[in-house]
Amino acid sequence: MKPMANVADLKTKSDDELSTELNNLKREQFNLRFQAATNQLEKPSRVREVRRSIAQIMTLQSERSRSAAK
């Protein structure tokens, strides 16, 4: 598993790369939820990291779409 992405690193990525990263994180979040439900979760802190990374990417995407609309 990768460590949480740095915001500066995310800003340098293209829109397509951000979408791919977002899809990967959502897939990981889904798997973590299953692990938590079956009590097989090894790193509970990873759930929080993934959730925050998803929020950072979504925020960056909305900022970009707002600035493109102006």
Short mmCIF file of N, CA and C in Angstrom, two decimals:
data_model
loop_
_atom_site.label_atom_id
_atom_site.label_comp_id
_atom_site.label_asym_id
_atom_site.label_seq_id
_atom_site.Cartn_x
_atom_site.Cartn_y
_atom_site.Cartn_z
N MET A 1 0.82 -1.19 0.00
CA MET A 1 0.00 0.00 0.00
C MET A 1 0.86 1.25 0.00
N LYS A 2 0.42 2.24 -0.74
CA LYS A 2 1.18 3.48 -0.85
C LYS A 2 0.86 4.40 0.32
N PRO A 3 1.83 5.22 0.72
CA PRO A 3 1.52 6.24 1.73
C PRO A 3 0.64 7.32 1.12
N MET A 4 0.05 8.10 1.98
CA MET A 4 -0.86 9.14 1.53
C MET A 4 -0.11 10.14 0.63
N ALA A 5 -0.77 10.53 -0.45
CA ALA A 5 -0.16 11.44 -1.41
C ALA A 5 -0.06 12.85 -0.83
N ASN A 6 1.00 13.52 -1.20
CA ASN A 6 1.22 14.89 -0.78
C ASN A 6 0.38 15.82 -1.68
N VAL A 7 -0.17 16.86 -1.15
CA VAL A 7 -1.02 17.77 -1.91
C VAL A 7 -0.23 18.38 -3.06
N ALA A 8 1.04 18.72 -2.83
CA ALA A 8 1.87 19.29 -3.89
C ALA A 8 2.04 18.29 -5.03
N ASP A 9 2.18 17.01 -4.70
CA ASP A 9 2.30 15.97 -5.72
C ASP A 9 1.01 15.87 -6.52
N LEU A 10 -0.11 15.97 -5.84
CA LEU A 10 -1.40 15.86 -6.52
C LEU A 10 -1.61 17.02 -7.49
N LYS A 11 -1.15 18.21 -7.12
CA LYS A 11 -1.35 19.38 -7.97
C LYS A 11 -0.58 19.29 -9.27
N THR A 12 0.51 18.51 -9.29
CA THR A 12 1.31 18.39 -10.50
C THR A 12 0.73 17.36 -11.47
N LYS A 13 -0.21 16.54 -11.00
CA LYS A 13 -0.79 15.50 -11.85
C LYS A 13 -1.85 16.07 -12.78
N SER A 14 -2.02 15.39 -13.91
CA SER A 14 -3.04 15.81 -14.87
C SER A 14 -4.42 15.34 -14.39
N ASP A 15 -5.45 15.81 -15.06
CA ASP A 15 -6.82 15.43 -14.69
C ASP A 15 -7.03 13.92 -14.82
N ASP A 16 -6.48 13.34 -15.89
CA ASP A 16 -6.63 11.89 -16.09
C ASP A 16 -5.93 11.10 -14.98
N GLU A 17 -4.74 11.56 -14.60
CA GLU A 17 -4.01 10.88 -13.53
C GLU A 17 -4.76 10.99 -12.21
N LEU A 18 -5.37 12.14 -11.96
CA LEU A 18 -6.16 12.30 -10.73
C LEU A 18 -7.37 11.38 -10.73
N SER A 19 -8.02 11.24 -11.88
CA SER A 19 -9.18 10.36 -11.97
C SER A 19 -8.78 8.91 -11.73
N THR A 20 -7.64 8.51 -12.28
CA THR A 20 -7.14 7.15 -12.08
C THR A 20 -6.82 6.92 -10.61
N GLU A 21 -6.14 7.88 -10.01
CA GLU A 21 -5.79 7.79 -8.59
C GLU A 21 -7.05 7.71 -7.73
N LEU A 22 -8.06 8.51 -8.07
CA LEU A 22 -9.32 8.51 -7.33
C LEU A 22 -10.00 7.14 -7.42
N ASN A 23 -10.02 6.57 -8.62
CA ASN A 23 -10.62 5.24 -8.79
C ASN A 23 -9.88 4.19 -7.97
N ASN A 24 -8.55 4.25 -7.97
CA ASN A 24 -7.76 3.30 -7.19
C ASN A 24 -8.05 3.44 -5.69
N LEU A 25 -8.14 4.68 -5.22
CA LEU A 25 -8.41 4.91 -3.80
C LEU A 25 -9.81 4.45 -3.41
N LYS A 26 -10.78 4.67 -4.28
CA LYS A 26 -12.14 4.22 -3.97
C LYS A 26 -12.21 2.70 -3.94
N ARG A 27 -11.46 2.04 -4.83
CA ARG A 27 -11.41 0.59 -4.81
C ARG A 27 -10.78 0.09 -3.52
N GLU A 28 -9.69 0.77 -3.10
CA GLU A 28 -9.03 0.41 -1.84
C GLU A 28 -9.96 0.64 -0.65
N GLN A 29 -10.70 1.75 -0.69
CA GLN A 29 -11.64 2.04 0.39
C GLN A 29 -12.70 0.95 0.49
N PHE A 30 -13.18 0.48 -0.65
CA PHE A 30 -14.16 -0.60 -0.69
C PHE A 30 -13.58 -1.86 -0.05
N ASN A 31 -12.34 -2.20 -0.42
CA ASN A 31 -11.69 -3.39 0.15
C ASN A 31 -11.47 -3.24 1.66
N LEU A 32 -11.10 -2.03 2.09
CA LEU A 32 -10.88 -1.80 3.52
C LEU A 32 -12.19 -1.95 4.31
N ARG A 33 -13.30 -1.49 3.70
CA ARG A 33 -14.59 -1.65 4.38
C ARG A 33 -14.93 -3.13 4.55
N PHE A 34 -14.64 -3.93 3.54
CA PHE A 34 -14.89 -5.37 3.65
C PHE A 34 -14.01 -5.99 4.73
N GLN A 35 -12.74 -5.59 4.76
CA GLN A 35 -11.84 -6.12 5.78
C GLN A 35 -12.31 -5.72 7.18
N ALA A 36 -12.79 -4.51 7.32
CA ALA A 36 -13.27 -4.05 8.62
C ALA A 36 -14.51 -4.84 9.04
N ALA A 37 -15.38 -5.14 8.08
CA ALA A 37 -16.61 -5.86 8.40
C ALA A 37 -16.32 -7.30 8.82
N THR A 38 -15.24 -7.88 8.28
CA THR A 38 -14.91 -9.27 8.61
C THR A 38 -13.80 -9.36 9.66
N ASN A 39 -13.49 -8.24 10.31
CA ASN A 39 -12.46 -8.17 11.35
C ASN A 39 -11.10 -8.65 10.87
N GLN A 40 -10.74 -8.34 9.64
CA GLN A 40 -9.43 -8.70 9.10
C GLN A 40 -8.57 -7.48 8.82
N LEU A 41 -8.98 -6.34 9.33
CA LEU A 41 -8.28 -5.09 9.05
C LEU A 41 -6.98 -5.04 9.83
N GLU A 42 -5.85 -4.91 9.10
CA GLU A 42 -4.54 -4.88 9.75
C GLU A 42 -4.16 -3.49 10.23
N LYS A 43 -4.45 -2.46 9.41
CA LYS A 43 -4.10 -1.08 9.75
C LYS A 43 -5.36 -0.22 9.75
N PRO A 44 -6.02 -0.07 10.87
CA PRO A 44 -7.23 0.75 10.91
C PRO A 44 -6.97 2.20 10.51
N SER A 45 -5.77 2.69 10.71
CA SER A 45 -5.46 4.08 10.35
C SER A 45 -5.48 4.30 8.85
N ARG A 46 -5.33 3.23 8.07
CA ARG A 46 -5.32 3.35 6.61
C ARG A 46 -6.69 3.81 6.09
N VAL A 47 -7.77 3.45 6.79
CA VAL A 47 -9.12 3.88 6.39
C VAL A 47 -9.19 5.40 6.36
N ARG A 48 -8.66 6.01 7.40
CA ARG A 48 -8.67 7.48 7.50
C ARG A 48 -7.80 8.11 6.43
N GLU A 49 -6.61 7.53 6.19
CA GLU A 49 -5.71 8.06 5.18
C GLU A 49 -6.34 8.03 3.80
N VAL A 50 -6.99 6.92 3.46
CA VAL A 50 -7.62 6.78 2.15
C VAL A 50 -8.76 7.77 2.01
N ARG A 51 -9.56 7.90 3.05
CA ARG A 51 -10.69 8.83 3.01
C ARG A 51 -10.22 10.27 2.80
N ARG A 52 -9.14 10.64 3.47
CA ARG A 52 -8.61 12.00 3.32
C ARG A 52 -8.00 12.21 1.94
N SER A 53 -7.33 11.20 1.41
CA SER A 53 -6.76 11.32 0.07
C SER A 53 -7.86 11.50 -0.97
N ILE A 54 -8.94 10.76 -0.81
CA ILE A 54 -10.08 10.90 -1.72
C ILE A 54 -10.62 12.32 -1.64
N ALA A 55 -10.76 12.85 -0.44
CA ALA A 55 -11.28 14.21 -0.26
C ALA A 55 -10.35 15.24 -0.90
N GLN A 56 -9.03 15.04 -0.75
CA GLN A 56 -8.07 15.98 -1.33
C GLN A 56 -8.17 16.00 -2.85
N ILE A 57 -8.28 14.81 -3.45
CA ILE A 57 -8.37 14.74 -4.91
C ILE A 57 -9.67 15.36 -5.39
N MET A 58 -10.76 15.06 -4.71
CA MET A 58 -12.05 15.62 -5.13
C MET A 58 -12.06 17.14 -4.99
N THR A 59 -11.44 17.66 -3.95
CA THR A 59 -11.34 19.10 -3.76
C THR A 59 -10.53 19.73 -4.88
N LEU A 60 -9.42 19.12 -5.20
CA LEU A 60 -8.56 19.63 -6.27
C LEU A 60 -9.30 19.61 -7.61
N GLN A 61 -10.05 18.55 -7.87
CA GLN A 61 -10.80 18.45 -9.12
C GLN A 61 -11.88 19.54 -9.19
N SER A 62 -12.56 19.79 -8.08
CA SER A 62 -13.60 20.82 -8.10
C SER A 62 -12.99 22.22 -8.25
N GLU A 63 -11.83 22.45 -7.64
CA GLU A 63 -11.14 23.73 -7.81
C GLU A 63 -10.77 23.95 -9.27
N ARG A 64 -10.27 22.90 -9.90
CA ARG A 64 -9.88 23.01 -11.30
C ARG A 64 -11.09 23.26 -12.20
N SER A 65 -12.19 22.58 -11.92
CA SER A 65 -13.37 22.78 -12.76
C SER A 65 -13.97 24.17 -12.55
N ARG A 66 -13.89 24.69 -11.32
CA ARG A 66 -14.36 26.05 -11.06
C ARG A 66 -13.51 27.08 -11.76
N SER A 67 -12.20 26.89 -11.72
CA SER A 67 -11.30 27.85 -12.38
C SER A 67 -11.42 27.77 -13.90
N ALA A 68 -11.72 26.60 -14.43
CA ALA A 68 -11.89 26.45 -15.88
C ALA A 68 -13.20 27.09 -16.34
N ALA A 69 -14.19 27.15 -15.47
CA ALA A 69 -15.48 27.73 -15.83
C ALA A 69 -15.42 29.25 -15.89
N LYS A 70 -14.43 29.85 -15.24
CA LYS A 70 -14.34 31.33 -15.24
C LYS A 70 -13.78 31.87 -16.52
#
